[in-house]
mmCIF file of C-alpha atoms and ligand atoms in Angstrom:
data_model
loop_
_atom_site.group_PDB
_atom_site.id
_atom_site.type_symbol
_atom_site.label_atom_id
_atom_site.label_comp_id
_atom_site.label_asym_id
_atom_site.label_seq_id
_atom_site.Cartn_x
_atom_site.Cartn_y
_atom_site.Cartn_z
ATOM 1 C CA MET A 82 -106.987 84.100 47.723
ATOM 2 C CA ASN A 83 -104.100 85.029 45.481
ATOM 3 C CA TYR A 84 -104.043 87.556 42.655
ATOM 4 C CA LYS A 85 -103.625 84.874 39.953
ATOM 5 C CA LYS A 86 -106.768 83.017 41.082
ATOM 6 C CA ILE A 87 -108.802 86.253 41.200
ATOM 7 C CA CYS A 88 -107.711 87.083 37.629
ATOM 8 C CA LYS A 89 -108.601 83.574 36.438
ATOM 9 C CA ALA A 90 -112.048 83.716 38.052
ATOM 10 C CA GLN A 91 -112.742 87.152 36.515
ATOM 11 C CA LEU A 92 -111.483 86.112 33.068
ATOM 12 C CA SER A 93 -113.693 83.044 33.179
ATOM 13 C CA LYS A 94 -116.711 85.274 33.905
ATOM 14 C CA LEU A 95 -115.870 87.452 30.906
ATOM 15 C CA LYS A 96 -115.487 84.459 28.567
ATOM 16 C CA PHE A 97 -118.803 83.147 29.782
ATOM 17 C CA ARG A 98 -120.558 86.466 29.193
ATOM 18 C CA LEU A 99 -119.143 86.661 25.670
ATOM 19 C CA GLY A 100 -120.425 83.164 24.905
ATOM 20 C CA LEU A 101 -116.908 81.761 24.422
ATOM 21 C CA ASN A 102 -117.389 79.210 27.181
ATOM 22 C CA PRO A 103 -118.900 76.728 26.939
ATOM 23 C CA LEU A 104 -118.220 76.494 23.246
ATOM 24 C CA ILE A 105 -121.377 75.867 21.222
ATOM 25 C CA GLN A 106 -120.533 73.144 18.722
ATOM 26 C CA PRO A 107 -121.718 73.903 15.155
ATOM 27 C CA LEU A 108 -124.761 72.001 13.899
ATOM 28 C CA VAL A 109 -124.176 68.422 12.782
ATOM 29 C CA PRO A 110 -126.191 66.517 10.112
ATOM 30 C CA ASN A 111 -129.492 65.215 11.497
ATOM 31 C CA ALA A 112 -129.045 67.341 14.622
ATOM 32 C CA ASP A 113 -132.686 66.811 15.625
ATOM 33 C CA LYS A 114 -132.063 63.068 16.002
ATOM 34 C CA TYR A 115 -129.972 63.725 19.107
ATOM 35 C CA ILE A 116 -132.847 65.229 21.086
ATOM 36 C CA PRO A 117 -135.812 63.052 22.146
ATOM 37 C CA GLN A 118 -139.210 64.498 21.258
ATOM 38 C CA PRO A 119 -140.862 66.658 22.553
ATOM 39 C CA TYR A 120 -137.808 68.119 24.321
ATOM 40 C CA LYS A 121 -135.457 70.842 23.126
ATOM 41 C CA ALA A 122 -132.316 69.682 24.918
ATOM 42 C CA VAL A 123 -130.744 66.878 26.951
ATOM 43 C CA CYS A 124 -128.930 67.129 30.276
ATOM 44 C CA LEU A 125 -126.580 64.405 31.511
ATOM 45 C CA ILE A 126 -125.152 64.603 35.017
ATOM 46 C CA SER A 127 -122.466 62.233 36.216
ATOM 47 C CA ALA A 128 -120.390 61.828 39.359
ATOM 48 C CA ASP A 129 -116.872 60.444 39.542
ATOM 49 C CA PHE A 130 -117.606 58.273 42.562
ATOM 50 C CA GLU A 131 -114.312 57.204 44.044
ATOM 51 C CA LEU A 132 -114.003 58.180 47.732
ATOM 52 C CA ALA A 133 -110.324 57.837 48.730
ATOM 53 C CA TRP A 134 -109.186 56.129 45.525
ATOM 54 C CA ALA A 135 -108.647 59.199 43.335
ATOM 55 C CA PRO A 136 -106.106 61.468 45.045
ATOM 56 C CA ARG A 137 -103.732 58.932 46.561
ATOM 57 C CA TYR A 138 -100.982 59.686 44.025
ATOM 58 C CA SER A 139 -101.919 63.353 43.602
ATOM 59 C CA LYS A 140 -99.126 65.788 42.780
ATOM 60 C CA SER A 141 -101.074 68.797 44.022
ATOM 61 C CA CYS A 142 -100.711 68.245 47.772
ATOM 62 C CA ALA A 143 -97.976 67.401 50.256
ATOM 63 C CA ASP A 144 -99.840 64.504 51.886
ATOM 64 C CA PRO A 145 -101.969 62.746 49.245
ATOM 65 C CA LEU A 146 -103.056 59.954 51.593
ATOM 66 C CA GLN A 147 -104.561 62.426 54.060
ATOM 67 C CA LYS A 148 -106.327 64.204 51.197
ATOM 68 C CA ALA A 149 -107.583 60.859 49.880
ATOM 69 C CA ILE A 150 -109.142 59.958 53.227
ATOM 70 C CA ARG A 151 -110.524 63.477 53.690
ATOM 71 C CA ASP A 152 -112.129 63.325 50.215
ATOM 72 C CA GLY A 153 -113.562 59.915 51.011
ATOM 73 C CA LEU A 154 -115.187 61.107 54.232
ATOM 74 C CA GLN A 155 -116.416 64.344 52.608
ATOM 75 C CA THR A 156 -118.081 62.208 49.916
ATOM 76 C CA ARG A 157 -119.825 60.232 52.658
ATOM 77 C CA GLU A 158 -121.134 63.479 54.109
ATOM 78 C CA ASN A 159 -122.327 64.833 50.720
ATOM 79 C CA VAL A 160 -123.919 61.784 49.087
ATOM 80 C CA PRO A 161 -127.074 61.576 51.274
ATOM 81 C CA LYS A 162 -127.736 65.294 50.688
ATOM 82 C CA ILE A 163 -127.200 64.930 46.928
ATOM 83 C CA LEU A 164 -129.531 61.922 46.801
ATOM 84 C CA SER A 165 -132.279 63.739 48.644
ATOM 85 C CA LEU A 166 -132.018 66.745 46.278
ATOM 86 C CA CYS A 167 -132.166 64.408 43.265
ATOM 87 C CA ASP A 168 -135.299 62.800 44.694
ATOM 88 C CA LYS A 169 -136.885 66.180 45.347
ATOM 89 C CA TYR A 170 -136.298 67.426 41.781
ATOM 90 C CA ASN A 171 -136.437 64.035 40.042
ATOM 91 C CA VAL A 172 -132.952 64.253 38.520
ATOM 92 C CA PRO A 173 -131.020 61.017 37.868
ATOM 93 C CA ILE A 174 -127.230 60.878 38.091
ATOM 94 C CA THR A 175 -124.809 58.427 36.504
ATOM 95 C CA TRP A 176 -122.436 57.390 39.280
ATOM 96 C CA ALA A 177 -119.136 56.347 37.648
ATOM 97 C CA THR A 178 -118.072 54.089 40.493
ATOM 98 C CA VAL A 179 -114.621 52.792 41.405
ATOM 99 C CA GLY A 180 -115.069 48.995 41.536
ATOM 100 C CA HIS A 181 -113.322 48.606 44.891
ATOM 101 C CA LEU A 182 -116.212 50.526 46.508
ATOM 102 C CA PHE A 183 -118.505 47.536 45.865
ATOM 103 C CA LEU A 184 -116.474 45.478 48.368
ATOM 104 C CA ASP A 185 -117.408 45.097 52.043
ATOM 105 C CA SER A 186 -113.845 44.085 52.856
ATOM 106 C CA CYS A 187 -110.653 42.726 51.304
ATOM 107 C CA GLN A 188 -107.505 41.015 52.506
ATOM 108 C CA PRO A 189 -104.084 40.184 51.085
ATOM 109 C CA VAL A 190 -103.448 36.689 49.714
ATOM 110 C CA ASN A 191 -99.984 35.405 50.652
ATOM 111 C CA GLY A 192 -99.004 39.007 51.396
ATOM 112 C CA VAL A 193 -100.215 40.363 48.049
ATOM 113 C CA LYS A 194 -103.161 42.773 47.789
ATOM 114 C CA HIS A 195 -105.609 41.937 44.975
ATOM 115 C CA PRO A 196 -103.257 39.365 43.392
ATOM 116 C CA ASP A 197 -105.774 38.725 40.593
ATOM 117 C CA LEU A 198 -105.125 42.191 39.148
ATOM 118 C CA PRO A 199 -102.109 43.062 36.985
ATOM 119 C CA ARG A 200 -100.345 46.333 37.887
ATOM 120 C CA LEU A 201 -99.514 49.438 35.901
ATOM 121 C CA PRO A 202 -95.803 50.219 35.681
ATOM 122 C CA HIS A 203 -94.696 53.365 37.521
ATOM 123 C CA PHE A 204 -95.892 56.448 35.597
ATOM 124 C CA GLU A 205 -96.614 60.132 35.868
ATOM 125 C CA ASN A 206 -99.435 62.168 34.307
ATOM 126 C CA LYS A 207 -100.886 65.660 34.665
ATOM 127 C CA TYR A 208 -102.383 64.935 38.082
ATOM 128 C CA TRP A 209 -100.639 61.907 39.590
ATOM 129 C CA LYS A 210 -97.162 60.530 40.189
ATOM 130 C CA PHE A 211 -96.880 56.814 40.914
ATOM 131 C CA ALA A 212 -93.128 56.500 41.312
ATOM 132 C CA GLN A 213 -92.518 53.766 43.874
ATOM 133 C CA GLY A 214 -93.953 50.710 45.575
ATOM 134 C CA ASP A 215 -97.040 48.745 44.621
ATOM 135 C CA TRP A 216 -100.201 50.284 43.112
ATOM 136 C CA PHE A 217 -102.300 48.903 45.991
ATOM 137 C CA ASP A 218 -99.973 50.024 48.826
ATOM 138 C CA TYR A 219 -102.563 52.489 50.171
ATOM 139 C CA ASP A 220 -105.397 49.925 50.149
ATOM 140 C CA PRO A 221 -105.941 49.341 53.885
ATOM 141 C CA CYS A 222 -107.146 45.753 53.252
ATOM 142 C CA THR A 223 -109.637 45.941 56.109
ATOM 143 C CA ASN A 224 -113.375 46.544 55.863
ATOM 144 C CA LEU A 225 -116.133 49.149 55.576
ATOM 145 C CA LYS A 226 -116.436 49.670 59.327
ATOM 146 C CA THR A 227 -112.717 50.209 59.916
ATOM 147 C CA ASP A 228 -111.932 52.241 56.779
ATOM 148 C CA PRO A 229 -115.116 53.807 55.396
ATOM 149 C CA ALA A 230 -113.161 55.944 52.906
ATOM 150 C CA TRP A 231 -112.080 52.847 50.898
ATOM 151 C CA TYR A 232 -115.285 50.732 50.754
ATOM 152 C CA ALA A 233 -118.833 51.924 50.034
ATOM 153 C CA PRO A 234 -121.367 49.139 49.379
ATOM 154 C CA ASP A 235 -123.686 51.009 51.764
ATOM 155 C CA LEU A 236 -123.639 54.166 49.611
ATOM 156 C CA ILE A 237 -124.174 52.114 46.442
ATOM 157 C CA GLU A 238 -127.252 50.584 48.123
ATOM 158 C CA ASN A 239 -128.480 54.084 49.050
ATOM 159 C CA ILE A 240 -128.074 55.252 45.452
ATOM 160 C CA LEU A 241 -129.996 52.250 44.140
ATOM 161 C CA ALA A 242 -132.741 52.660 46.752
ATOM 162 C CA ALA A 243 -133.324 56.332 45.912
ATOM 163 C CA LYS A 244 -136.535 57.451 44.247
ATOM 164 C CA ALA A 245 -134.679 59.042 41.315
ATOM 165 C CA LYS A 246 -133.596 56.370 38.835
ATOM 166 C CA HIS A 247 -129.828 56.672 39.103
ATOM 167 C CA GLU A 248 -127.342 54.555 37.198
ATOM 168 C CA ILE A 249 -124.235 52.845 38.563
ATOM 169 C CA GLY A 250 -121.452 53.188 35.989
ATOM 170 C CA CYS A 251 -117.773 52.290 35.996
ATOM 171 C CA HIS A 252 -114.612 54.259 36.832
ATOM 172 C CA THR A 253 -112.169 51.274 36.751
ATOM 173 C CA PHE A 254 -111.573 49.042 39.775
ATOM 174 C CA SER A 255 -108.722 50.985 41.392
ATOM 175 C CA HIS A 256 -108.749 54.364 39.605
ATOM 176 C CA VAL A 257 -106.004 53.543 37.091
ATOM 177 C CA ASP A 258 -104.577 55.702 34.307
ATOM 178 C CA CYS A 259 -106.196 54.371 31.106
ATOM 179 C CA ARG A 260 -103.994 55.948 28.445
ATOM 180 C CA ASP A 261 -102.772 53.594 25.733
ATOM 181 C CA SER A 262 -99.204 54.803 26.370
ATOM 182 C CA VAL A 263 -99.221 53.568 29.990
ATOM 183 C CA ASP A 264 -100.631 50.070 29.478
ATOM 184 C CA GLU A 265 -101.123 47.871 26.442
ATOM 185 C CA GLY A 266 -104.603 46.960 27.604
ATOM 186 C CA GLU A 267 -103.906 44.091 29.986
ATOM 187 C CA VAL A 268 -104.473 46.215 33.125
ATOM 188 C CA PHE A 269 -107.419 48.073 31.605
ATOM 189 C CA GLN A 270 -109.168 44.834 30.630
ATOM 190 C CA ALA A 271 -108.518 43.114 33.973
ATOM 191 C CA GLU A 272 -109.758 46.163 35.927
ATOM 192 C CA LEU A 273 -112.980 46.370 33.900
ATOM 193 C CA MET A 274 -113.615 42.618 34.048
ATOM 194 C CA LYS A 275 -113.221 42.818 37.821
ATOM 195 C CA CYS A 276 -115.757 45.685 37.901
ATOM 196 C CA HIS A 277 -118.205 43.622 35.851
ATOM 197 C CA GLN A 278 -117.735 40.761 38.337
ATOM 198 C CA VAL A 279 -118.288 42.773 41.544
ATOM 199 C CA ALA A 280 -121.248 44.610 39.985
ATOM 200 C CA ALA A 281 -122.826 41.327 38.815
ATOM 201 C CA GLU A 282 -122.587 40.000 42.379
ATOM 202 C CA ARG A 283 -125.013 42.794 43.286
ATOM 203 C CA GLY A 284 -127.205 42.162 40.251
ATOM 204 C CA LEU A 285 -125.914 45.147 38.260
ATOM 205 C CA THR A 286 -124.757 45.466 34.651
ATOM 206 C CA LEU A 287 -122.254 48.230 33.934
ATOM 207 C CA SER A 288 -122.495 50.022 30.599
ATOM 208 C CA SER A 289 -121.330 53.609 31.159
ATOM 209 C CA PHE A 290 -117.676 54.422 31.721
ATOM 210 C CA VAL A 291 -115.636 57.417 32.813
ATOM 211 C CA HIS A 292 -111.837 57.321 32.483
ATOM 212 C CA PRO A 293 -110.158 58.398 35.749
ATOM 213 C CA GLY A 294 -108.346 61.750 35.512
ATOM 214 C CA HIS A 295 -109.600 62.236 31.915
ATOM 215 C CA THR A 296 -107.047 59.590 30.787
ATOM 216 C CA VAL A 297 -109.068 58.590 27.731
ATOM 217 C CA GLY A 298 -107.720 55.409 26.135
ATOM 218 C CA HIS A 299 -108.416 51.833 25.018
ATOM 219 C CA LEU A 300 -111.696 52.799 23.376
ATOM 220 C CA GLU A 301 -111.983 49.695 21.200
ATOM 221 C CA LEU A 302 -111.440 47.475 24.222
ATOM 222 C CA LEU A 303 -113.988 49.522 26.165
ATOM 223 C CA TYR A 304 -116.549 48.863 23.447
ATOM 224 C CA LYS A 305 -115.692 45.158 23.289
ATOM 225 C CA LEU A 306 -116.085 44.917 27.073
ATOM 226 C CA GLY A 307 -119.735 45.918 26.737
ATOM 227 C CA PHE A 308 -119.676 49.653 27.418
ATOM 228 C CA SER A 309 -121.841 52.064 25.434
ATOM 229 C CA SER A 310 -120.441 55.444 26.496
ATOM 230 C CA PHE A 311 -117.555 57.401 27.958
ATOM 231 C CA ARG A 312 -117.017 61.050 28.822
ATOM 232 C CA SER A 313 -114.328 63.297 27.342
ATOM 233 C CA ASP A 314 -112.883 66.579 28.523
ATOM 234 C CA TYR A 315 -111.457 68.532 25.584
ATOM 235 C CA GLY A 316 -112.665 71.957 26.699
ATOM 236 C CA ASP A 317 -116.185 72.930 27.784
ATOM 237 C CA ILE A 318 -118.532 72.028 24.940
ATOM 238 C CA LEU A 319 -122.267 72.397 24.503
ATOM 239 C CA GLY A 320 -122.710 70.086 21.559
ATOM 240 C CA TYR A 321 -123.546 66.610 20.346
ATOM 241 C CA PRO A 322 -122.213 63.181 21.300
ATOM 242 C CA ALA A 323 -119.753 61.508 18.924
ATOM 243 C CA LYS A 324 -120.180 57.885 17.833
ATOM 244 C CA HIS A 325 -117.233 55.478 17.870
ATOM 245 C CA PHE A 326 -117.359 51.980 16.357
ATOM 246 C CA GLN A 327 -120.901 50.574 16.156
ATOM 247 C CA GLY A 328 -122.194 52.306 19.264
ATOM 248 C CA LEU A 329 -119.711 53.642 21.794
ATOM 249 C CA TRP A 330 -120.880 57.199 22.513
ATOM 250 C CA GLU A 331 -118.590 60.014 23.565
ATOM 251 C CA PHE A 332 -120.254 62.598 25.792
ATOM 252 C CA LYS A 333 -118.292 65.852 25.790
ATOM 253 C CA ASN A 334 -118.043 67.712 29.085
ATOM 254 C CA THR A 335 -119.863 71.041 29.205
ATOM 255 C CA ALA A 336 -119.113 72.139 32.763
ATOM 256 C CA GLY A 337 -117.781 70.763 36.022
ATOM 257 C CA LEU A 338 -119.955 71.340 39.066
ATOM 258 C CA GLU A 339 -117.572 72.689 41.689
ATOM 259 C CA TRP A 340 -117.070 75.576 44.070
ATOM 260 C CA ARG A 341 -114.790 78.137 42.397
ATOM 261 C CA GLN A 342 -112.877 80.623 44.513
ATOM 262 C CA GLY A 343 -113.706 84.178 43.486
ATOM 263 C CA TRP A 344 -117.325 83.428 42.550
ATOM 264 C CA SER A 345 -120.241 84.104 44.882
ATOM 265 C CA ALA A 346 -122.924 81.472 45.483
ATOM 266 C CA ALA A 347 -125.299 83.639 43.443
ATOM 267 C CA TYR A 348 -122.874 83.743 40.497
ATOM 268 C CA HIS A 349 -122.436 79.959 40.601
ATOM 269 C CA VAL A 350 -126.213 79.515 40.448
ATOM 270 C CA TYR A 351 -126.625 82.114 37.705
ATOM 271 C CA ARG A 352 -123.914 80.497 35.590
ATOM 272 C CA TYR A 353 -125.101 76.881 35.758
ATOM 273 C CA CYS A 354 -128.712 77.924 35.143
ATOM 274 C CA ALA A 355 -127.599 80.010 32.154
ATOM 275 C CA ILE A 356 -125.746 76.981 30.714
ATOM 276 C CA ILE A 357 -128.982 74.978 30.983
ATOM 277 C CA ASP A 358 -130.855 77.834 29.285
ATOM 278 C CA ARG A 359 -128.263 77.945 26.478
ATOM 279 C CA ALA A 360 -128.631 74.180 25.944
ATOM 280 C CA ILE A 361 -132.391 74.664 25.531
ATOM 281 C CA LYS A 362 -132.013 77.704 23.295
ATOM 282 C CA HIS A 363 -129.524 75.980 20.961
ATOM 283 C CA ASN A 364 -130.933 72.414 21.192
ATOM 284 C CA ARG A 365 -127.674 70.916 22.449
ATOM 285 C CA VAL A 366 -126.595 68.283 24.970
ATOM 286 C CA CYS A 367 -125.429 69.619 28.319
ATOM 287 C CA VAL A 368 -122.934 67.306 30.059
ATOM 288 C CA LEU A 369 -122.406 68.229 33.706
ATOM 289 C CA TRP A 370 -120.048 66.313 35.967
ATOM 290 C CA PHE A 371 -118.693 66.522 39.484
ATOM 291 C CA HIS A 372 -116.685 64.928 42.239
ATOM 292 C CA PRO A 373 -119.022 64.188 45.155
ATOM 293 C CA SER A 374 -116.100 65.076 47.458
ATOM 294 C CA PHE A 375 -116.673 68.725 46.480
ATOM 295 C CA SER A 376 -117.229 71.483 49.029
ATOM 296 C CA SER A 377 -120.377 71.171 51.124
ATOM 297 C CA ARG A 378 -120.879 74.858 50.297
ATOM 298 C CA PHE A 379 -121.664 73.760 46.729
ATOM 299 C CA VAL A 380 -124.103 71.091 47.920
ATOM 300 C CA ASP A 381 -125.872 73.494 50.287
ATOM 301 C CA SER A 382 -125.930 76.763 48.372
ATOM 302 C CA VAL A 383 -125.599 75.989 44.640
ATOM 303 C CA LEU A 384 -126.831 72.494 43.786
ATOM 304 C CA PRO A 385 -130.427 72.947 45.097
ATOM 305 C CA ALA A 386 -131.033 75.959 42.855
ATOM 306 C CA VAL A 387 -129.483 74.281 39.793
ATOM 307 C CA LEU A 388 -131.598 71.128 40.178
ATOM 308 C CA GLN A 389 -134.656 73.265 40.867
ATOM 309 C CA HIS A 390 -134.004 75.107 37.598
ATOM 310 C CA LEU A 391 -133.764 71.796 35.722
ATOM 311 C CA ALA A 392 -137.070 70.746 37.272
ATOM 312 C CA ALA A 393 -138.669 74.088 36.367
ATOM 313 C CA ARG A 394 -137.687 73.637 32.707
ATOM 314 C CA SER A 395 -138.301 69.874 32.615
ATOM 315 C CA LYS A 396 -140.806 70.185 29.781
ATOM 316 C CA GLU A 397 -137.947 71.491 27.588
ATOM 317 C CA ILE A 398 -134.837 69.690 28.831
ATOM 318 C CA THR A 399 -134.791 65.994 29.732
ATOM 319 C CA CYS A 400 -132.324 64.675 32.328
ATOM 320 C CA LEU A 401 -131.162 61.177 31.419
ATOM 321 C CA THR A 402 -128.597 58.675 32.644
ATOM 322 C CA HIS A 403 -125.694 57.954 30.320
ATOM 323 C CA ALA A 404 -126.996 54.425 29.648
ATOM 324 C CA ASP A 405 -130.497 55.610 28.789
ATOM 325 C CA TYR A 406 -129.222 58.324 26.473
ATOM 326 C CA ALA A 407 -126.705 55.972 24.768
ATOM 327 C CA GLY A 408 -129.561 53.499 24.243
ATOM 328 C CA PHE A 409 -131.735 56.216 22.730
ATOM 329 C CA LEU A 410 -128.918 57.319 20.381
ATOM 330 C CA SER A 411 -128.006 53.815 19.243
ATOM 331 C CA ALA A 412 -131.599 53.146 18.265
ATOM 332 C CA ARG A 413 -131.652 56.257 16.029
ATOM 333 C CA ILE A 414 -128.180 57.031 14.719
HETATM 334 ZN ZN1 LIG B 117 -108.713 46.115 48.546
HETATM 335 ZN ZN1 LIG B 118 -111.745 59.855 39.241
#
């Protein structure tokens, strides 16, 4: 590990100890309305569920396609373990799912992949560079058996069959950049309509959304398309949701669940449990999120203790899906 990463990990520990991270948002009017009785705090946990679709235009590695497939297969390894932990500790997760994962297979029509979907122009953002070719070039256009990193109806079924009452949310159909500056809304709308369609074919209604790569945009359209929440990432905040329009709720990220170099397993556990304790102490909403492609070390040596802690304090902090919490808020605020 390099010197810069060690410094960053140590600095982060110091900021945490001083209470500078996560930032505790000042009280808002009617603060008690945000917490269901008789609890003292709320915990939301969501997963950006995307398999190979997220990193295929990543700028952070030399071979993004290999990383994409590796992430997809790592997700397949982690999901059953995550689901069994959630069942054991009765913790529901909101799975913000890339729409393509609902498909068993796909094939080009007259040589064009997914011709019903309009394409983003070439663009670059903080994480990705899409500079040439067609947006769907990496789509193998085969099936679940041949390319299990690109299709996942089996995992969606496993999530729905679990004992814990998980929610299937939306993460666009093909993991597009959603910023207003990249697209006037045509791509965003078509991608979300397609997600509604493939979800409806499995009897599901989508109402919770997570913008890929934190590319928050098209909020009014999101609301009009039937969604009641999205997640934002403007620093680590232990606070309150913000209401947009008549009932589109913004849940502000508190902490990402991930394996950080320079931290021991024990420090990871200590830190996430302390965040939960701070949420209870200050009566705030704790928004945890993760990529299920994360290191199996996190799944094996951190996640069990964090979920166990949530279960141990379940009389004080309630774990809800995004849809359930948005429904609760809209009925009160
Ligand atoms: Zn496809
Ligand atoms: Zn994503």
